[in-house]
Amino acid sequence: MRYRPISARSTPVLILSFLSLLQPAQLVKHENFKTCSQSGFCKRNRALADRAQAAGASWTAPYELDEKTLQLKDGVLTGKIWKTEAGGIELPLQISLLENGIARVTIDEAQRKAGEITFRHDSKARKERYNEAGKWALVGGHKCQRTATMETKEGVTTVVYGPDNYEARITHKPFSVQFLRKGEVYVVLNDRNLMNVEHWRPKIEKPEGEEPTEDEETYWEETFGGNTDSKPRGPESVALDITFPGYDHVYGIPEHATSLSLKETRGGEGHYSEPYRLYNADVFEYETDSPMTLYGSIPFMQAQKKGSAVGVFWLSAAETWVDVVKTKQSPHVLTTEKASTQTHWISESGLLDVFVLPGPDAIWVYRQYGELTGFTALPAMFSIAYHQCRWNYVSQDDVEDVDRKFDKFDIPYDVIWLDIEHTDGKKYFTWDPLTFKKPESMQKTLAKRDRKLVAIVDPHIKNDGDYTVGKEMVDKGFGVKDKGGDKVYEGWCWPGSSHWVDCFNPAAVDWWKTLFKFDKYIGSTPNLWIWNDMNEPSVFNGPETTMPKDNIHHGNWEHRDVHNINGMSFHNATYEGLKVRLGNGKERRPFVLTRSFFAGSQRSAAMWTGDNQADWAHLQQAFPMLLANGIAGFPFAGADVGGFFGNPSKELLTRWYQAGAFYPFFRGHAHIDAKRREPYLAGEPYVSIIRDAIRLRYSLLPAWYTAFQRASWQGMPILRPHFVAFPDDEAGFAIDDQFFLGDTGLLAKPVVKESATETTIYFPDDEVYYDYFDFSAYHRKGHHEVPATLEKIPLFMRGGYIIPRKDRPRRSSGLMKYDPYTLVISVSSEGSAGGVLYVDDGETYAHESGAYIHRAFTFNHGDNALRSANLHPEPEKAAAYNKVMRSVRVERIIVVGVGKEWATRREVEVKQGSKSWKAKIVYTEGRGGRANTAMVRDPKVSIAKDWSISFA
């Protein structure tokens, strides 16, 4: 939520008194958000865990698998679990064993006869457990392992499945499941017998004078912050403990402002006392180092130990809490490890639906997760360049002035943004008639330098009878309903009284898509893209600043069932609207930024970490958050450069731009009350240093784009933590302030501490590492002190890589499209190197038909030759695109780490096709610990063809 002094012109009087209460806040108001003890279902399940721990070995869970009901057919095991309490509750079990080794375990609750359960008679809430999260989060095409086999012996059923003969060992009484790979347990479900399915039950009125138990007080009604949740279905939470035997580090479950390696949550020094909460919320000025919920939720967790990684995906769209505890001794005889991580997952409603991803390493885990939820969309090139934003550029003249000044100071940028003040009275799809009189002219001005405009469109629609969009939404029944299910829900947000579009309704989505057509969104052009903010949804007068849980969505599902998917349903609809607005065959890759997200959001949006603060703590916090998002399948992520709230010092602003140059989504943003801080306003030397950081990002765009391309089909993170790059190096498993960029071998550690002149960087192996800028060489594994004065970004090239870049400064990425390339070869200790480059038109879907260039570069010490080879599997489909790109060449090759024998070389031999020619080479001796280098000037080789260069 973004608060500001409100003008009477822009906001209705009724909302002024509410917002005025929020103005003085400096930090998050904890009293506005629940703790576990204030959330009835979390409190009950955590108390159950406490009782289990206290009881020790005598604790038994009331869940038994009925052996007689087990059937295995075509890779799907079905059966019945009986909850032995309350006269026996039938819980259908299904375990789906996928061909790629993933196992899906789903537990539902059988329907019962009328009278056996009670629902509030006036509620239209659907009378079954929510079972549609998969429609939103999962992608299709999953085949089960038809050759799976089953054997039952002495109360244990063993199923063997998958490409590597994985095993699922299912204990019947009490119910639990062990997953094994090569005879060793890697995940256990219900290891500690904390499984709990709160079954539906009749509401029994207590005799007069008899008080409900502490648990029963929140079964049917729950009050927090003056808001009452009516809970028409009563208690229906699901919970399960999941153990990772032998795995000491777990990561993921974004979004939290915490360390990459997740801390324990049951108290103790350096640990949290609250579980990690997943409940998308508008958290004002969130704090760092906290398990508190934030704007998005991805219930995916990865566990890592030396040489091995596994994953778990908990498919629930409801409010969820996760406890993490680490033990020093594994309780399992079928593991050779000494440490384990125990987790406890608790969701308010829905099915118990969990996927187990077997790995065996991080690369496989990310691919498996991507096959489940989809891979990140390959973005348009402009969207991974620099974006300039603030709340708000006040007029068309302001926008054009900022645009001119970026050019005056030779600072590249690609996109300028408009926040809520650009609209006519907070009515989205409109323009303020006084300050943005000619929006099309403004966009044409930006387009002259291949720049774009992003405008904000939020899900709250102004309640105004004269506002066409709002009137249509209400008249067509496309708004979210209140708890009665008949009236459109009314709440408060930026426009004052507002309604919320219900994008769970397919008809509402179809209508929403039409609003982006150019004849509907008057003043928009193909150069305009969209920012979806406040889509948790944020409701100023709602419980925990969001929508009441008993509101009703399409299909009569309660909001509690779908809350964490709500934001994704909205940005999906926006994405589809942008995709089709030009008509069939003319589609361009949309750009949508979302604040709220869920598993699957990566298919249609980028995200940012919300309303951070202009302080060093938030700068430090950003990278762990972005790394967590990357390993959870959503790598197109960033943080507001400079901090949204407050005014950064010039040093902080400069360091933030240096860090932001390594955010996959790179945007400067500021609050409306913050001082103007466009990069050119900082004064020298800061302007020059910031310019250098932004230009560094632009020069490396070929490497960034290549990394995004791999993420789009393999799920590999853009920013790679040490445990991904070096899975056998346990010393790096908790590092979250340095990382590798894609497959480039670039190791970055931007400075995030005040007044630093040097920093400590960790090199995870004995390979040579070269300083990216001055080629200083480091040869020893371990920690090294390196220079980090204000103008210096600690950035290193690991030996053995070839980095593609473009060195000609331009005003935007679009103007770089046909610029020549530079290849930087960081020679390994053994004298070799390799790299990859992916190129397409950067904006359309032509690459899906084969219109792209994919090259592998190799440098071999044996014959001192550099080669370019084609990686395109169907090169004939790229013929037309190659023709377009035939004039794009390599203009420079820099070889770092050559021997002194290169000093005598004056020429290299170049071969391309049937032709050969000579090119000049210049040797530079390294001094003061710097590596020797050699530069080939203009070898005139094409980026689209096979060629070789001999240095012998």
PDB file of N, CA and C in Angstrom, residues 41-111:
ATOM      1  N   PHE A  41      -7.073 -21.674  12.707  1.00  0.00           N
ATOM      2  CA  PHE A  41      -6.645 -22.975  12.185  1.00  0.00           C
ATOM      3  C   PHE A  41      -5.149 -23.184  12.381  1.00  0.00           C
ATOM      4  N   CYS A  42      -4.350 -22.118  12.296  1.00  0.00           N
ATOM      5  CA  CYS A  42      -2.913 -22.251  12.531  1.00  0.00           C
ATOM      6  C   CYS A  42      -2.653 -22.578  13.997  1.00  0.00           C
ATOM      7  N   LYS A  43      -3.339 -21.883  14.872  1.00  0.00           N
ATOM      8  CA  LYS A  43      -3.164 -22.117  16.303  1.00  0.00           C
ATOM      9  C   LYS A  43      -3.505 -23.554  16.665  1.00  0.00           C
ATOM     10  N   ARG A  44      -4.601 -24.068  16.099  1.00  0.00           N
ATOM     11  CA  ARG A  44      -5.023 -25.435  16.423  1.00  0.00           C
ATOM     12  C   ARG A  44      -3.987 -26.457  15.951  1.00  0.00           C
ATOM     13  N   ASN A  45      -3.487 -26.278  14.740  1.00  0.00           N
ATOM     14  CA  ASN A  45      -2.542 -27.253  14.201  1.00  0.00           C
ATOM     15  C   ASN A  45      -1.167 -27.153  14.849  1.00  0.00           C
ATOM     16  N   ARG A  46      -0.777 -25.953  15.209  1.00  0.00           N
ATOM     17  CA  ARG A  46       0.505 -25.828  15.919  1.00  0.00           C
ATOM     18  C   ARG A  46       0.399 -26.431  17.321  1.00  0.00           C
ATOM     19  N   ALA A  47      -0.766 -26.266  17.938  1.00  0.00           N
ATOM     20  CA  ALA A  47      -0.973 -26.877  19.253  1.00  0.00           C
ATOM     21  C   ALA A  47      -0.941 -28.400  19.160  1.00  0.00           C
ATOM     22  N   LEU A  48      -1.483 -28.937  18.065  1.00  0.00           N
ATOM     23  CA  LEU A  48      -1.416 -30.383  17.853  1.00  0.00           C
ATOM     24  C   LEU A  48       0.043 -30.833  17.762  1.00  0.00           C
ATOM     25  N   ALA A  49       0.872 -30.056  17.064  1.00  0.00           N
ATOM     26  CA  ALA A  49       2.287 -30.392  16.969  1.00  0.00           C
ATOM     27  C   ALA A  49       2.954 -30.355  18.336  1.00  0.00           C
ATOM     28  N   ASP A  50       2.569 -29.399  19.166  1.00  0.00           N
ATOM     29  CA  ASP A  50       3.135 -29.318  20.517  1.00  0.00           C
ATOM     30  C   ASP A  50       2.749 -30.547  21.342  1.00  0.00           C
ATOM     31  N   ARG A  51       1.497 -30.974  21.194  1.00  0.00           N
ATOM     32  CA  ARG A  51       1.058 -32.156  21.937  1.00  0.00           C
ATOM     33  C   ARG A  51       1.807 -33.402  21.460  1.00  0.00           C
ATOM     34  N   ALA A  52       2.025 -33.474  20.154  1.00  0.00           N
ATOM     35  CA  ALA A  52       2.744 -34.625  19.609  1.00  0.00           C
ATOM     36  C   ALA A  52       4.175 -34.669  20.122  1.00  0.00           C
ATOM     37  N   GLN A  53       4.810 -33.522  20.160  1.00  0.00           N
ATOM     38  CA  GLN A  53       6.189 -33.483  20.644  1.00  0.00           C
ATOM     39  C   GLN A  53       6.262 -33.853  22.113  1.00  0.00           C
ATOM     40  N   ALA A  54       5.306 -33.353  22.878  1.00  0.00           N
ATOM     41  CA  ALA A  54       5.299 -33.655  24.309  1.00  0.00           C
ATOM     42  C   ALA A  54       5.052 -35.136  24.567  1.00  0.00           C
ATOM     43  N   ALA A  55       4.215 -35.755  23.731  1.00  0.00           N
ATOM     44  CA  ALA A  55       3.878 -37.170  23.933  1.00  0.00           C
ATOM     45  C   ALA A  55       4.996 -38.098  23.475  1.00  0.00           C
ATOM     46  N   GLY A  56       5.833 -37.610  22.552  1.00  0.00           N
ATOM     47  CA  GLY A  56       6.943 -38.435  22.077  1.00  0.00           C
ATOM     48  C   GLY A  56       6.464 -39.671  21.349  1.00  0.00           C
ATOM     49  N   ALA A  57       7.098 -40.801  21.648  1.00  0.00           N
ATOM     50  CA  ALA A  57       6.815 -42.045  20.937  1.00  0.00           C
ATOM     51  C   ALA A  57       5.397 -42.549  21.178  1.00  0.00           C
ATOM     52  N   SER A  58       4.755 -42.079  22.230  1.00  0.00           N
ATOM     53  CA  SER A  58       3.396 -42.550  22.515  1.00  0.00           C
ATOM     54  C   SER A  58       2.341 -41.864  21.655  1.00  0.00           C
ATOM     55  N   TRP A  59       2.738 -40.850  20.896  1.00  0.00           N
ATOM     56  CA  TRP A  59       1.779 -40.115  20.058  1.00  0.00           C
ATOM     57  C   TRP A  59       1.377 -40.952  18.852  1.00  0.00           C
ATOM     58  N   THR A  60       0.100 -41.061  18.614  1.00  0.00           N
ATOM     59  CA  THR A  60      -0.409 -41.754  17.426  1.00  0.00           C
ATOM     60  C   THR A  60      -1.407 -40.850  16.717  1.00  0.00           C
ATOM     61  N   ALA A  61      -1.384 -40.908  15.403  1.00  0.00           N
ATOM     62  CA  ALA A  61      -2.292 -40.087  14.608  1.00  0.00           C
ATOM     63  C   ALA A  61      -3.497 -40.922  14.192  1.00  0.00           C
ATOM     64  N   PRO A  62      -4.682 -40.317  14.141  1.00  0.00           N
ATOM     65  CA  PRO A  62      -5.904 -41.072  13.840  1.00  0.00           C
ATOM     66  C   PRO A  62      -6.154 -41.253  12.350  1.00  0.00           C
ATOM     67  N   TYR A  63      -5.117 -41.609  11.569  1.00  0.00           N
ATOM     68  CA  TYR A  63      -5.279 -41.759  10.134  1.00  0.00           C
ATOM     69  C   TYR A  63      -4.727 -43.114   9.713  1.00  0.00           C
ATOM     70  N   GLU A  64      -5.590 -43.949   9.141  1.00  0.00           N
ATOM     71  CA  GLU A  64      -5.217 -45.307   8.755  1.00  0.00           C
ATOM     72  C   GLU A  64      -5.634 -45.570   7.316  1.00  0.00           C
ATOM     73  N   LEU A  65      -4.721 -46.160   6.556  1.00  0.00           N
ATOM     74  CA  LEU A  65      -5.012 -46.522   5.172  1.00  0.00           C
ATOM     75  C   LEU A  65      -5.663 -47.898   5.132  1.00  0.00           C
ATOM     76  N   ASP A  66      -6.796 -47.979   4.463  1.00  0.00           N
ATOM     77  CA  ASP A  66      -7.520 -49.243   4.326  1.00  0.00           C
ATOM     78  C   ASP A  66      -6.875 -50.063   3.211  1.00  0.00           C
ATOM     79  N   GLU A  67      -6.146 -51.098   3.599  1.00  0.00           N
ATOM     80  CA  GLU A  67      -5.381 -51.890   2.632  1.00  0.00           C
ATOM     81  C   GLU A  67      -6.269 -52.498   1.554  1.00  0.00           C
ATOM     82  N   LYS A  68      -7.471 -52.873   1.919  1.00  0.00           N
ATOM     83  CA  LYS A  68      -8.377 -53.545   0.971  1.00  0.00           C
ATOM     84  C   LYS A  68      -8.805 -52.620  -0.170  1.00  0.00           C
ATOM     85  N   THR A  69      -8.694 -51.322   0.029  1.00  0.00           N
ATOM     86  CA  THR A  69      -9.172 -50.383  -0.998  1.00  0.00           C
ATOM     87  C   THR A  69      -8.090 -49.984  -1.992  1.00  0.00           C
ATOM     88  N   LEU A  70      -6.868 -50.453  -1.796  1.00  0.00           N
ATOM     89  CA  LEU A  70      -5.760 -50.010  -2.644  1.00  0.00           C
ATOM     90  C   LEU A  70      -5.849 -50.611  -4.039  1.00  0.00           C
ATOM     91  N   GLN A  71      -5.670 -49.756  -5.043  1.00  0.00           N
ATOM     92  CA  GLN A  71      -5.613 -50.195  -6.434  1.00  0.00           C
ATOM     93  C   GLN A  71      -4.572 -49.368  -7.178  1.00  0.00           C
ATOM     94  N   LEU A  72      -3.801 -50.020  -8.032  1.00  0.00           N
ATOM     95  CA  LEU A  72      -2.829 -49.341  -8.870  1.00  0.00           C
ATOM     96  C   LEU A  72      -3.191 -49.593 -10.327  1.00  0.00           C
ATOM     97  N   LYS A  73      -3.450 -48.531 -11.037  1.00  0.00           N
ATOM     98  CA  LYS A  73      -3.824 -48.665 -12.439  1.00  0.00           C
ATOM     99  C   LYS A  73      -3.207 -47.515 -13.228  1.00  0.00           C
ATOM    100  N   ASP A  74      -2.430 -47.870 -14.240  1.00  0.00           N
ATOM    101  CA  ASP A  74      -1.833 -46.884 -15.143  1.00  0.00           C
ATOM    102  C   ASP A  74      -1.075 -45.793 -14.395  1.00  0.00           C
ATOM    103  N   GLY A  75      -0.365 -46.182 -13.355  1.00  0.00           N
ATOM    104  CA  GLY A  75       0.468 -45.231 -12.632  1.00  0.00           C
ATOM    105  C   GLY A  75      -0.256 -44.395 -11.608  1.00  0.00           C
ATOM    106  N   VAL A  76      -1.494 -44.734 -11.289  1.00  0.00           N
ATOM    107  CA  VAL A  76      -2.266 -43.996 -10.285  1.00  0.00           C
ATOM    108  C   VAL A  76      -2.714 -44.961  -9.201  1.00  0.00           C
ATOM    109  N   LEU A  77      -2.295 -44.709  -7.980  1.00  0.00           N
ATOM    110  CA  LEU A  77      -2.687 -45.524  -6.828  1.00  0.00           C
ATOM    111  C   LEU A  77      -3.847 -44.840  -6.135  1.00  0.00           C
ATOM    112  N   THR A  78      -4.931 -45.583  -5.913  1.00  0.00           N
ATOM    113  CA  THR A  78      -6.079 -45.035  -5.198  1.00  0.00           C
ATOM    114  C   THR A  78      -6.383 -45.897  -3.976  1.00  0.00           C
ATOM    115  N   GLY A  79      -7.021 -45.283  -3.014  1.00  0.00           N
ATOM    116  CA  GLY A  79      -7.399 -45.995  -1.808  1.00  0.00           C
ATOM    117  C   GLY A  79      -8.184 -45.077  -0.887  1.00  0.00           C
ATOM    118  N   LYS A  80      -8.479 -45.568   0.306  1.00  0.00           N
ATOM    119  CA  LYS A  80      -9.218 -44.786   1.291  1.00  0.00           C
ATOM    120  C   LYS A  80      -8.433 -44.722   2.590  1.00  0.00           C
ATOM    121  N   ILE A  81      -8.303 -43.500   3.089  1.00  0.00           N
ATOM    122  CA  ILE A  81      -7.772 -43.291   4.431  1.00  0.00           C
ATOM    123  C   ILE A  81      -8.955 -43.043   5.354  1.00  0.00           C
ATOM    124  N   TRP A  82      -8.901 -43.650   6.527  1.00  0.00           N
ATOM    125  CA  TRP A  82      -9.968 -43.418   7.504  1.00  0.00           C
ATOM    126  C   TRP A  82      -9.427 -42.594   8.658  1.00  0.00           C
ATOM    127  N   LYS A  83     -10.114 -41.481   8.910  1.00  0.00           N
ATOM    128  CA  LYS A  83      -9.850 -40.724  10.135  1.00  0.00           C
ATOM    129  C   LYS A  83     -10.709 -41.362  11.212  1.00  0.00           C
ATOM    130  N   THR A  84     -10.045 -41.955  12.185  1.00  0.00           N
ATOM    131  CA  THR A  84     -10.757 -42.821  13.123  1.00  0.00           C
ATOM    132  C   THR A  84     -11.534 -42.050  14.182  1.00  0.00           C
ATOM    133  N   GLU A  85     -11.406 -40.732  14.202  1.00  0.00           N
ATOM    134  CA  GLU A  85     -12.200 -39.923  15.127  1.00  0.00           C
ATOM    135  C   GLU A  85     -13.584 -39.668  14.536  1.00  0.00           C
ATOM    136  N   ALA A  86     -14.480 -39.161  15.383  1.00  0.00           N
ATOM    137  CA  ALA A  86     -15.817 -38.732  14.965  1.00  0.00           C
ATOM    138  C   ALA A  86     -16.571 -39.831  14.227  1.00  0.00           C
ATOM    139  N   GLY A  87     -16.384 -41.077  14.644  1.00  0.00           N
ATOM    140  CA  GLY A  87     -17.105 -42.186  14.045  1.00  0.00           C
ATOM    141  C   GLY A  87     -16.544 -42.657  12.727  1.00  0.00           C
ATOM    142  N   GLY A  88     -15.426 -42.104  12.314  1.00  0.00           N
ATOM    143  CA  GLY A  88     -14.798 -42.533  11.061  1.00  0.00           C
ATOM    144  C   GLY A  88     -15.134 -41.610   9.912  1.00  0.00           C
ATOM    145  N   ILE A  89     -14.137 -40.914   9.405  1.00  0.00           N
ATOM    146  CA  ILE A  89     -14.307 -39.992   8.278  1.00  0.00           C
ATOM    147  C   ILE A  89     -13.521 -40.548   7.095  1.00  0.00           C
ATOM    148  N   GLU A  90     -14.195 -40.713   5.970  1.00  0.00           N
ATOM    149  CA  GLU A  90     -13.548 -41.271   4.785  1.00  0.00           C
ATOM    150  C   GLU A  90     -12.804 -40.183   4.018  1.00  0.00           C
ATOM    151  N   LEU A  91     -11.517 -40.436   3.752  1.00  0.00           N
ATOM    152  CA  LEU A  91     -10.672 -39.494   3.034  1.00  0.00           C
ATOM    153  C   LEU A  91     -10.077 -40.192   1.814  1.00  0.00           C
ATOM    154  N   PRO A  92     -10.621 -39.971   0.624  1.00  0.00           N
ATOM    155  CA  PRO A  92     -10.094 -40.610  -0.580  1.00  0.00           C
ATOM    156  C   PRO A  92      -8.639 -40.201  -0.835  1.00  0.00           C
ATOM    157  N   LEU A  93      -7.812 -41.182  -1.130  1.00  0.00           N
ATOM    158  CA  LEU A  93      -6.393 -40.980  -1.407  1.00  0.00           C
ATOM    159  C   LEU A  93      -6.106 -41.267  -2.877  1.00  0.00           C
ATOM    160  N   GLN A  94      -5.293 -40.426  -3.481  1.00  0.00           N
ATOM    161  CA  GLN A  94      -4.814 -40.690  -4.841  1.00  0.00           C
ATOM    162  C   GLN A  94      -3.346 -40.299  -4.926  1.00  0.00           C
ATOM    163  N   ILE A  95      -2.513 -41.225  -5.362  1.00  0.00           N
ATOM    164  CA  ILE A  95      -1.096 -40.952  -5.581  1.00  0.00           C
ATOM    165  C   ILE A  95      -0.813 -41.172  -7.060  1.00  0.00           C
ATOM    166  N   SER A  96      -0.503 -40.076  -7.752  1.00  0.00           N
ATOM    167  CA  SER A  96      -0.217 -40.128  -9.190  1.00  0.00           C
ATOM    168  C   SER A  96       1.289 -40.108  -9.386  1.00  0.00           C
ATOM    169  N   LEU A  97       1.798 -41.098 -10.109  1.00  0.00           N
ATOM    170  CA  LEU A  97       3.232 -41.259 -10.304  1.00  0.00           C
ATOM    171  C   LEU A  97       3.582 -40.872 -11.740  1.00  0.00           C
ATOM    172  N   LEU A  98       4.183 -39.704 -11.915  1.00  0.00           N
ATOM    173  CA  LEU A  98       4.408 -39.163 -13.250  1.00  0.00           C
ATOM    174  C   LEU A  98       5.670 -39.739 -13.873  1.00  0.00           C
ATOM    175  N   GLU A  99       5.721 -39.691 -15.197  1.00  0.00           N
ATOM    176  CA  GLU A  99       6.839 -40.275 -15.922  1.00  0.00           C
ATOM    177  C   GLU A  99       8.185 -39.638 -15.575  1.00  0.00           C
ATOM    178  N   ASN A 100       8.162 -38.362 -15.201  1.00  0.00           N
ATOM    179  CA  ASN A 100       9.418 -37.681 -14.886  1.00  0.00           C
ATOM    180  C   ASN A 100       9.858 -37.892 -13.441  1.00  0.00           C
ATOM    181  N   GLY A 101       9.168 -38.765 -12.719  1.00  0.00           N
ATOM    182  CA  GLY A 101       9.555 -39.092 -11.361  1.00  0.00           C
ATOM    183  C   GLY A 101       8.809 -38.341 -10.284  1.00  0.00           C
ATOM    184  N   ILE A 102       8.043 -37.324 -10.656  1.00  0.00           N
ATOM    185  CA  ILE A 102       7.255 -36.580  -9.669  1.00  0.00           C
ATOM    186  C   ILE A 102       6.120 -37.459  -9.160  1.00  0.00           C
ATOM    187  N   ALA A 103       5.859 -37.363  -7.865  1.00  0.00           N
ATOM    188  CA  ALA A 103       4.711 -38.042  -7.272  1.00  0.00           C
ATOM    189  C   ALA A 103       3.753 -36.993  -6.719  1.00  0.00           C
ATOM    190  N   ARG A 104       2.472 -37.158  -7.030  1.00  0.00           N
ATOM    191  CA  ARG A 104       1.452 -36.255  -6.515  1.00  0.00           C
ATOM    192  C   ARG A 104       0.567 -37.021  -5.542  1.00  0.00           C
ATOM    193  N   VAL A 105       0.487 -36.519  -4.319  1.00  0.00           N
ATOM    194  CA  VAL A 105      -0.325 -37.144  -3.277  1.00  0.00           C
ATOM    195  C   VAL A 105      -1.494 -36.219  -2.960  1.00  0.00           C
ATOM    196  N   THR A 106      -2.715 -36.702  -3.185  1.00  0.00           N
ATOM    197  CA  THR A 106      -3.913 -35.893  -2.977  1.00  0.00           C
ATOM    198  C   THR A 106      -4.849 -36.608  -2.011  1.00  0.00           C
ATOM    199  N   ILE A 107      -5.290 -35.876  -0.999  1.00  0.00           N
ATOM    200  CA  ILE A 107      -6.248 -36.409  -0.025  1.00  0.00           C
ATOM    201  C   ILE A 107      -7.438 -35.471   0.023  1.00  0.00           C
ATOM    202  N   ASP A 108      -8.614 -36.010  -0.221  1.00  0.00           N
ATOM    203  CA  ASP A 108      -9.859 -35.240  -0.249  1.00  0.00           C
ATOM    204  C   ASP A 108     -10.714 -35.678   0.931  1.00  0.00           C
ATOM    205  N   GLU A 109     -11.910 -35.144   1.003  1.00  0.00           N
ATOM    206  CA  GLU A 109     -12.880 -35.568   2.008  1.00  0.00           C
ATOM    207  C   GLU A 109     -14.135 -36.029   1.287  1.00  0.00           C
ATOM    208  N   ALA A 110     -14.560 -37.247   1.570  1.00  0.00           N
ATOM    209  CA  ALA A 110     -15.725 -37.798   0.887  1.00  0.00           C
ATOM    210  C   ALA A 110     -16.981 -37.010   1.236  1.00  0.00           C
ATOM    211  N   GLN A 111     -17.850 -36.888   0.248  1.00  0.00           N
ATOM    212  CA  GLN A 111     -19.126 -36.240   0.493  1.00  0.00           C
ATOM    213  C   GLN A 111     -19.968 -37.095   1.440  1.00  0.00           C
TER     214      GLN A 111
END
